[in-house]
GROMACS .gro file of C-alpha atoms in nm:
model
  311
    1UNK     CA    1 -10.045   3.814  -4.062
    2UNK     CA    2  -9.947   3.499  -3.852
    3UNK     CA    3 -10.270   3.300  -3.956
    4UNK     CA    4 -10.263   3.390  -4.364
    5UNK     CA    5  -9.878   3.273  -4.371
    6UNK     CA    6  -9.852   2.975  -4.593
    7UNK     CA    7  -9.719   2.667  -4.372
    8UNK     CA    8  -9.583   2.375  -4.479
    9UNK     CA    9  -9.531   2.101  -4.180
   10UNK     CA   10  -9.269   1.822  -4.131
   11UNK     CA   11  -9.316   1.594  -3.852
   12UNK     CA   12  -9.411   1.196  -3.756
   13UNK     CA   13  -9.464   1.076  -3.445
   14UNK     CA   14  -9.717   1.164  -3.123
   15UNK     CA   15  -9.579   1.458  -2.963
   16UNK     CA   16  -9.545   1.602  -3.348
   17UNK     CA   17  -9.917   1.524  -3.457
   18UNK     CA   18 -10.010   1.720  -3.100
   19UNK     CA   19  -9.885   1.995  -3.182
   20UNK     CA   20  -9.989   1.998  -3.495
   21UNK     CA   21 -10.362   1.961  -3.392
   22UNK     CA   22 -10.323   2.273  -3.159
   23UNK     CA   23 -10.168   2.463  -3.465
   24UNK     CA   24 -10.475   2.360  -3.717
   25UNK     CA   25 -10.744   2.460  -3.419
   26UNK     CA   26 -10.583   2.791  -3.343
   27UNK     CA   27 -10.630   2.835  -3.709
   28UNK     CA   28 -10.284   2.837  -3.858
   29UNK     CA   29 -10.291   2.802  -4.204
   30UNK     CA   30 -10.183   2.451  -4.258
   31UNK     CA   31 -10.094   2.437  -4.632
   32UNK     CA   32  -9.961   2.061  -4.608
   33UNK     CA   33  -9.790   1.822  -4.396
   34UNK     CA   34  -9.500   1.635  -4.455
   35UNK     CA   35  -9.410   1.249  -4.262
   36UNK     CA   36  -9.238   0.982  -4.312
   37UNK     CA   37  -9.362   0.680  -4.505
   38UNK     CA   38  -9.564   0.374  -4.312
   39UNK     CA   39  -9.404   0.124  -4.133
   40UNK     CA   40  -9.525  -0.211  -4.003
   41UNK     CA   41  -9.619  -0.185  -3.641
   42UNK     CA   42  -9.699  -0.474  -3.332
   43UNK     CA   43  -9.654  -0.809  -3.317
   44UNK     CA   44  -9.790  -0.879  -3.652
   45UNK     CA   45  -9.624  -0.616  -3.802
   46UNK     CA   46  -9.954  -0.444  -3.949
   47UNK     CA   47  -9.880  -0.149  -4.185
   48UNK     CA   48 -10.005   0.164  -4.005
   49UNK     CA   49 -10.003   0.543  -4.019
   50UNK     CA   50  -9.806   0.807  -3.858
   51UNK     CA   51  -9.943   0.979  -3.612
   52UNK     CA   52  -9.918   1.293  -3.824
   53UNK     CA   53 -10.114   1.116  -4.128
   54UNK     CA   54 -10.380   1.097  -3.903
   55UNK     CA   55 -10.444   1.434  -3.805
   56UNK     CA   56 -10.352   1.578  -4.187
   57UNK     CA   57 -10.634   1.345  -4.317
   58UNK     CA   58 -10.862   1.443  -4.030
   59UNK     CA   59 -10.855   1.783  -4.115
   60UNK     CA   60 -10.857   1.784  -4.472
   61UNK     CA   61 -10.467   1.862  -4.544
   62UNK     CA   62 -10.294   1.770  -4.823
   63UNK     CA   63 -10.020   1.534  -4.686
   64UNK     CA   64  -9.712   1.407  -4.831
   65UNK     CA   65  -9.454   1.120  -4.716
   66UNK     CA   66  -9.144   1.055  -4.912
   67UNK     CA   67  -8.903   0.786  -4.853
   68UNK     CA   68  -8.629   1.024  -4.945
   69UNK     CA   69  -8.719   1.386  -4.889
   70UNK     CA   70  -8.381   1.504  -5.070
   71UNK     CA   71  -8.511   1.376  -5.399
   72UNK     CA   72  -8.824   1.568  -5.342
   73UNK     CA   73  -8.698   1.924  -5.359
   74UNK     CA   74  -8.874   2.002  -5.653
   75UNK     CA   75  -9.214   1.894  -5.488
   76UNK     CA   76  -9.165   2.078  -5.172
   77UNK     CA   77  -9.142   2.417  -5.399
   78UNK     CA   78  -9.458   2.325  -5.566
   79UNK     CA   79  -9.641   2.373  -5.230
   80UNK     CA   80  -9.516   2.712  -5.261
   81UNK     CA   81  -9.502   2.724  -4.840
   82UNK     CA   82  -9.441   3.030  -4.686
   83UNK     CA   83  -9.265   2.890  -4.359
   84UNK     CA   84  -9.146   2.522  -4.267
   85UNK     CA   85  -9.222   2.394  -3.960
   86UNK     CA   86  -9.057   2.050  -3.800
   87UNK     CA   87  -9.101   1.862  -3.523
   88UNK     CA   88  -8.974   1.525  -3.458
   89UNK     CA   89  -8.971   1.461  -3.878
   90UNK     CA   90  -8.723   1.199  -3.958
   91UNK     CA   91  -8.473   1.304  -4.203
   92UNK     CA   92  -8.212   1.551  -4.300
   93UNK     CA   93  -8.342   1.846  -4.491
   94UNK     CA   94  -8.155   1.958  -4.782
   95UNK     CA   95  -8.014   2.299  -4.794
   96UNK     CA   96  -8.221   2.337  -5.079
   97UNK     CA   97  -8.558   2.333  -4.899
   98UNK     CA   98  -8.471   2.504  -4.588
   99UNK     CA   99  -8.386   2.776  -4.845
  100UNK     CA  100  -8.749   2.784  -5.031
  101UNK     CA  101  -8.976   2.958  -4.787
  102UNK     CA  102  -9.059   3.310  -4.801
  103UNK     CA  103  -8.954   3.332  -4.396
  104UNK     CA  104  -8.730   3.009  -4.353
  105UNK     CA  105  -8.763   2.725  -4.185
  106UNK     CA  106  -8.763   2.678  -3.795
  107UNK     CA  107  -8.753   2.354  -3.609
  108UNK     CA  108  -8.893   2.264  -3.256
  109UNK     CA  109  -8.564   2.126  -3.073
  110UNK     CA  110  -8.614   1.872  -2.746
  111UNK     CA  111  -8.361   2.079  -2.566
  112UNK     CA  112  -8.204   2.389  -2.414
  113UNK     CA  113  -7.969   2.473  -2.672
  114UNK     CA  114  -7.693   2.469  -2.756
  115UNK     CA  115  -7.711   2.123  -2.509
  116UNK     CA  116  -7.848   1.847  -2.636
  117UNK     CA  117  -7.821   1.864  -3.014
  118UNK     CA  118  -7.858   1.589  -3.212
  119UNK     CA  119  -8.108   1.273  -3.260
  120UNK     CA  120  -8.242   1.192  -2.891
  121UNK     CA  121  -8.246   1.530  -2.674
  122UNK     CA  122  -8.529   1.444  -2.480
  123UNK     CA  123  -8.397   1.078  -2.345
  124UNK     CA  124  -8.064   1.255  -2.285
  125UNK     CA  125  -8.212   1.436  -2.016
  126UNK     CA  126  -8.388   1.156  -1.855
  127UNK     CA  127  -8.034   0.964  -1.865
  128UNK     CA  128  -7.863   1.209  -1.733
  129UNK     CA  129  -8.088   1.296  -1.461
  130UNK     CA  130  -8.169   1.667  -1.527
  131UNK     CA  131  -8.421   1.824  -1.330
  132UNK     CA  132  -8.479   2.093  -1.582
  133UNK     CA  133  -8.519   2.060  -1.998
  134UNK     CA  134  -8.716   2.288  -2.267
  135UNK     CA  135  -8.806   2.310  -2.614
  136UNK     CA  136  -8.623   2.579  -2.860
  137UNK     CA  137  -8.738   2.767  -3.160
  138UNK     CA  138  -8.412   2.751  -3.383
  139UNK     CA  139  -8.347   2.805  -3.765
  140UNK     CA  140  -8.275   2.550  -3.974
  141UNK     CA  141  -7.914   2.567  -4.092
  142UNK     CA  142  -7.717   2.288  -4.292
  143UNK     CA  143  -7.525   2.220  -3.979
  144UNK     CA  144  -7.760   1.977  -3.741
  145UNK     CA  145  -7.922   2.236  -3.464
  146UNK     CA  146  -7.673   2.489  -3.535
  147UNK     CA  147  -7.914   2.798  -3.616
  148UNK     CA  148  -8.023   3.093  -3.401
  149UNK     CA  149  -8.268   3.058  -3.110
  150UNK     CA  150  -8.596   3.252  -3.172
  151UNK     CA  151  -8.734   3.153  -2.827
  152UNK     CA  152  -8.684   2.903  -2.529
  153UNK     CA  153  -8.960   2.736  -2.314
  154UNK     CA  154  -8.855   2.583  -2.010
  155UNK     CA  155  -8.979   2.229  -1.872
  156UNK     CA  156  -8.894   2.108  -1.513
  157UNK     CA  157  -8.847   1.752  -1.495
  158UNK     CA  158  -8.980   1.520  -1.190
  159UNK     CA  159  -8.983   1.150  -1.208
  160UNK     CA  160  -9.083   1.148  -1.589
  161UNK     CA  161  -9.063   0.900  -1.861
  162UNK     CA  162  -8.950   0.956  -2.244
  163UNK     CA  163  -9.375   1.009  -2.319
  164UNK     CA  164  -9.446   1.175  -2.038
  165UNK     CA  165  -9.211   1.481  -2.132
  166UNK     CA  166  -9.281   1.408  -2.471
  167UNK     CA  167  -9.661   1.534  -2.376
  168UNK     CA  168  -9.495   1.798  -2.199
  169UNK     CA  169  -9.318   1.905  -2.491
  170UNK     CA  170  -9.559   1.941  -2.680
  171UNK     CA  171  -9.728   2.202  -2.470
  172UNK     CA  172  -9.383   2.420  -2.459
  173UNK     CA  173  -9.340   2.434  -2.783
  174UNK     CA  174  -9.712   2.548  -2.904
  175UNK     CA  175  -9.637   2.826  -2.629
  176UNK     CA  176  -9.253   2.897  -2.738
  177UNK     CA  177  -9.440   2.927  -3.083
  178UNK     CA  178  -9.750   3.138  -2.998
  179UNK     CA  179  -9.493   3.395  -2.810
  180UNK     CA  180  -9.222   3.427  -3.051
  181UNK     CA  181  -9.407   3.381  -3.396
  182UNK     CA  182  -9.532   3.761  -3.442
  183UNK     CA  183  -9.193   3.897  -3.418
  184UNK     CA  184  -9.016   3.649  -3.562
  185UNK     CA  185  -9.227   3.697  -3.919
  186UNK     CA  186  -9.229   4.089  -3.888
  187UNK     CA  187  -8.802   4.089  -3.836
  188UNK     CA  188  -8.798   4.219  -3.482
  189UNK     CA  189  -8.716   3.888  -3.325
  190UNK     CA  190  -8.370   3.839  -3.490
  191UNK     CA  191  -8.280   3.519  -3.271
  192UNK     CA  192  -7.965   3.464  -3.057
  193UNK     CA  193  -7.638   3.283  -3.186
  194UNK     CA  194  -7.571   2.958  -3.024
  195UNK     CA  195  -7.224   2.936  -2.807
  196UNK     CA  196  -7.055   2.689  -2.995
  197UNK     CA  197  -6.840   2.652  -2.661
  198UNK     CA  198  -7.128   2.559  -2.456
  199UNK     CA  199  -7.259   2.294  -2.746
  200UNK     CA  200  -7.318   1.884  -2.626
  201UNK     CA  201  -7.410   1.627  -2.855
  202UNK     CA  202  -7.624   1.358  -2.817
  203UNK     CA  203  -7.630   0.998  -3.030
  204UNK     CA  204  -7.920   0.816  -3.167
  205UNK     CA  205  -8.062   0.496  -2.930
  206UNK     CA  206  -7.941   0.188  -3.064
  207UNK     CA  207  -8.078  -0.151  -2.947
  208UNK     CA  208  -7.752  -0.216  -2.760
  209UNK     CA  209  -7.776   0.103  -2.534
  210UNK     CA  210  -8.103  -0.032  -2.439
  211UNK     CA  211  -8.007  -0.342  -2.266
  212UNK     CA  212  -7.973  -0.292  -1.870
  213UNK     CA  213  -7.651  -0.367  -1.670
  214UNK     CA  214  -7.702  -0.469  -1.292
  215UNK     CA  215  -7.360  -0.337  -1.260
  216UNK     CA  216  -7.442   0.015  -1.307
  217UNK     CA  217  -7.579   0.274  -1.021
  218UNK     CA  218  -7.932   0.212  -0.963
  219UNK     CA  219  -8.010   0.537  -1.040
  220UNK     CA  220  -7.852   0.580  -1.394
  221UNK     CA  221  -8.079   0.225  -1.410
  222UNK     CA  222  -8.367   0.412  -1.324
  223UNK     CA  223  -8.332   0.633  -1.548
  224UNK     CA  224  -8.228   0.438  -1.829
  225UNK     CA  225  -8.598   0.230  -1.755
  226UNK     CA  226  -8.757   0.618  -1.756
  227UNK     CA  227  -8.573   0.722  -2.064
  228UNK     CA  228  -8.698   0.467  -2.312
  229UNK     CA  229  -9.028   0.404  -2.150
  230UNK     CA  230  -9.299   0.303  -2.314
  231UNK     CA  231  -9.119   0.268  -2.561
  232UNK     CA  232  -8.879   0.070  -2.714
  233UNK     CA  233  -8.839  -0.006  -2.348
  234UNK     CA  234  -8.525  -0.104  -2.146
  235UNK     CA  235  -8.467  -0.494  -2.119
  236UNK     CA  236  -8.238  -0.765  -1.935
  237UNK     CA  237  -8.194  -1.129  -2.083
  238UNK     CA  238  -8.240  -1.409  -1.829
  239UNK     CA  239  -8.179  -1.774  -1.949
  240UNK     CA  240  -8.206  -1.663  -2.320
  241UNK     CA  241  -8.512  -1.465  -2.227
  242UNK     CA  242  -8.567  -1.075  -2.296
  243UNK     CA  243  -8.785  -0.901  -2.014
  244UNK     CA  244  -8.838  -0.504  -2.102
  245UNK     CA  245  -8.935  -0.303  -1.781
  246UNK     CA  246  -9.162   0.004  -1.882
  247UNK     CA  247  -9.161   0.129  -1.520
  248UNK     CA  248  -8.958   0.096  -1.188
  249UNK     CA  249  -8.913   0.265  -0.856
  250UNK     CA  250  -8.575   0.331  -0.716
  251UNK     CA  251  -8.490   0.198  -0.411
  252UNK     CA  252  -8.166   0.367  -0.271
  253UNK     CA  253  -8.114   0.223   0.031
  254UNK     CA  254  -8.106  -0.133  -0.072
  255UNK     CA  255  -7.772  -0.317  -0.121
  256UNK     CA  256  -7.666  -0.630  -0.246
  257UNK     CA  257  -7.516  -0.815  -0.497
  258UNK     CA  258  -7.564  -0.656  -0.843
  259UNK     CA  259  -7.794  -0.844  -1.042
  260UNK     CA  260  -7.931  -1.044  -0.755
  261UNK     CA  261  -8.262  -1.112  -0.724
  262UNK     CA  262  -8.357  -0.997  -0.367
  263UNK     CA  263  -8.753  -1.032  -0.375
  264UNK     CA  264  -8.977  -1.203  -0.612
  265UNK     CA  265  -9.294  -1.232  -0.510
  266UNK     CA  266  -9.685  -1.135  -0.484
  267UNK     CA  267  -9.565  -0.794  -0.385
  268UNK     CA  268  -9.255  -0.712  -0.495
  269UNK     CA  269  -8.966  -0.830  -0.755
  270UNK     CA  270  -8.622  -0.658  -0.676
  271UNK     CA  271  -8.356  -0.659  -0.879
  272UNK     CA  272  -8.006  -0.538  -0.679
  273UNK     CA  273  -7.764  -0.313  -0.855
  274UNK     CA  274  -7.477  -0.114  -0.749
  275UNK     CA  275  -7.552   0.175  -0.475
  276UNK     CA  276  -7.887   0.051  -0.469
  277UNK     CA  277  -8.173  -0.146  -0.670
  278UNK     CA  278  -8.477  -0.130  -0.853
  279UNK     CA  279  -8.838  -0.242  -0.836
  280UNK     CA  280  -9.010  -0.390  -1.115
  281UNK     CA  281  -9.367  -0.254  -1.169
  282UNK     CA  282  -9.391  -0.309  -1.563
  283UNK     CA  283  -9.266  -0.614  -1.712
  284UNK     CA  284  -9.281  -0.754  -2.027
  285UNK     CA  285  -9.153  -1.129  -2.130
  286UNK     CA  286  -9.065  -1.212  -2.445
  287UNK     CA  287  -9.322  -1.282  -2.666
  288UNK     CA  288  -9.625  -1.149  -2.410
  289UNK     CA  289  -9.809  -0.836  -2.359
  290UNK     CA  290  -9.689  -0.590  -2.133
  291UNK     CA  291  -9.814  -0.619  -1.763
  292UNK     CA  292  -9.846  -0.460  -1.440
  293UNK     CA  293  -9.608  -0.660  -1.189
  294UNK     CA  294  -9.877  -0.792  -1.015
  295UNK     CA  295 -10.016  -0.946  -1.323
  296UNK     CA  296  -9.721  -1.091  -1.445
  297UNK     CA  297  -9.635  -1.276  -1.144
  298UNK     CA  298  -9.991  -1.455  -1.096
  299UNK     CA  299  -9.849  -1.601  -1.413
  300UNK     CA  300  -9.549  -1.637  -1.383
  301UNK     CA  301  -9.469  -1.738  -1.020
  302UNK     CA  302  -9.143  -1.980  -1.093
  303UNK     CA  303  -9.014  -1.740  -1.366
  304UNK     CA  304  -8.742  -1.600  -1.116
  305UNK     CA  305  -8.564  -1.728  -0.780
  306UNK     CA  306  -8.442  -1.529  -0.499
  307UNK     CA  307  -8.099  -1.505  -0.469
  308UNK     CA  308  -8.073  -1.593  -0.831
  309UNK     CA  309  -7.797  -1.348  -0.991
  310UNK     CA  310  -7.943  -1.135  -1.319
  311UNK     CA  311  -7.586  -1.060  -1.557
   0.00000   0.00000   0.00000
């Protein structure tokens, strides 16, 4: 029954084109896929297609993108889907769609709920430091990740980045999926209500929240370089100049003046903060390619002082 069920899936970036590969393989039945429009990517801003495009025209699938999915109600019905799947898509559904399948639609949610809802579950974690994180199987409802829970898979977190527990992700919620689909489409699985008591909230990423502060505890540092690595990356501006750091180690026993440069060198470059500092090991200046340390230093090798302060 689970493979013949008509589904239509919404979804744009990596992690959302992954899983739907590993749905199309397994032989789901794929009736269309749904992203958001192309947008200019790189340095010379080069149109190019979601990662979801990709696989949909890969395999053959009929794919849609619509600048505004709430005037394309009428469309959606036309596909006639079954079930709606989303991962990662974009945009606000309309009651009105959520409505049109046969069994619903269910979302794949970056979180444990009910914590986490909201636009950026997964960096959340990472900020926060959690050790532990998961993917749920929720209905869509009109109120943002407010549905029941048809399922829960559990990640642990280590040292992780934003893309490496995106990949993980991915894997949790083909399993979540693959052990809760059966019953959910034959009624048995009749999902738990969230505890609206329990619920956190989390806010979309704005360029501001990305810029570091030497002030702060090395380790909500850390994790702030973590969280939005690789991408859009954390950054500091030093004499007018934006560095992003895609990677650091934390180095807790380390004190000094926030912001001060403690090492810069073949080796190393330190950066002090407060309760600790950081180690540079991917750097990116304004303007340049992203680069191992080491790299950017044999280039670089007057760019920074020691004892120089960072603010």
């Amino acid at each position: 029954m689970k493979k013949s069920v008509r589904i239509l899936y919404f979804g744009t970036p990596e992690m959302s084109a992954k899983l739907l590969e590993k749905l199309i393989v397994e032989g789901y039945n794929i009736v269309g896929v749904v992203s958001q429009i192309d947008k200019p990517s790189g340095r010379k801003m080069k149109l190019e297609p979601t990662p979801t495009k990709i696989v949909a025209n890969k395999y053959n699938i009929p794919l849609y993108q619509f600048e505004k999915i709430k005037e394309n109600i009428d469309k959606i019905k036309e596909i006639n889907p079954e079930l709606i799947l989303t991962f990662a898509y974009g945009q606000i559904m309309p009651i009105e769609i959520l409505e049109t399948p046969k069994y619903g639609s269910l979302n794949f949610h970056g979180s444990i709920l009910p914590s986490y809802r909201g636009a950026a579950p997964i960096q959340y974690a990472i900020l926060n430091g959690d050790k532990e994180t998961g993917v749920s199987l929720m209905e869509m409802v009109q109120k943002m990740d407010a549905g029941r829970v048809f399922g829960i898979e559990k990640i642990g977190i280590n040292d992780d980045n934003y893309t490496e527990l995106s990949n993980k992700m991915v894997d949790a919620a083909y399993k979540v999926f693959i052990d809760n689909i059966d019953d959910y489409l034959s009624g048995k699985n009749k999902g738990v209500a969230q505890d609206e008591s329990k619920v956190t909230f989390t806010k979309k990423i704005l360029e501001e929240d990305e810029k570091l502060d030497f002030n702060e505890d090395a380790v909500k540092i850390h994790n702030k370089i973590r969280a939005l690595s690789e991408s859009p990356c954390a950054y500091f501006i030093n004499n007018e100049i934006k560095y992003k750091i895609r990677k650091s180690i934390l180095l807790k026993d380390v004190v000094d003046v926030p912001g001060k440069v403690i090492s810069y060198d073949k080796k190393n470059f330190v950066i002090a903060c407060n309760n600790g500092a950081i180690g540079v090991e991917k750097i990116q200046k304004q303007g340049k390619k992203m680069m191992n340390y080491a790299d950017f230093y044999n280039g670089n090798r007057e760019e920074f002082k020691v004892n120089d302060i960072i603010k």
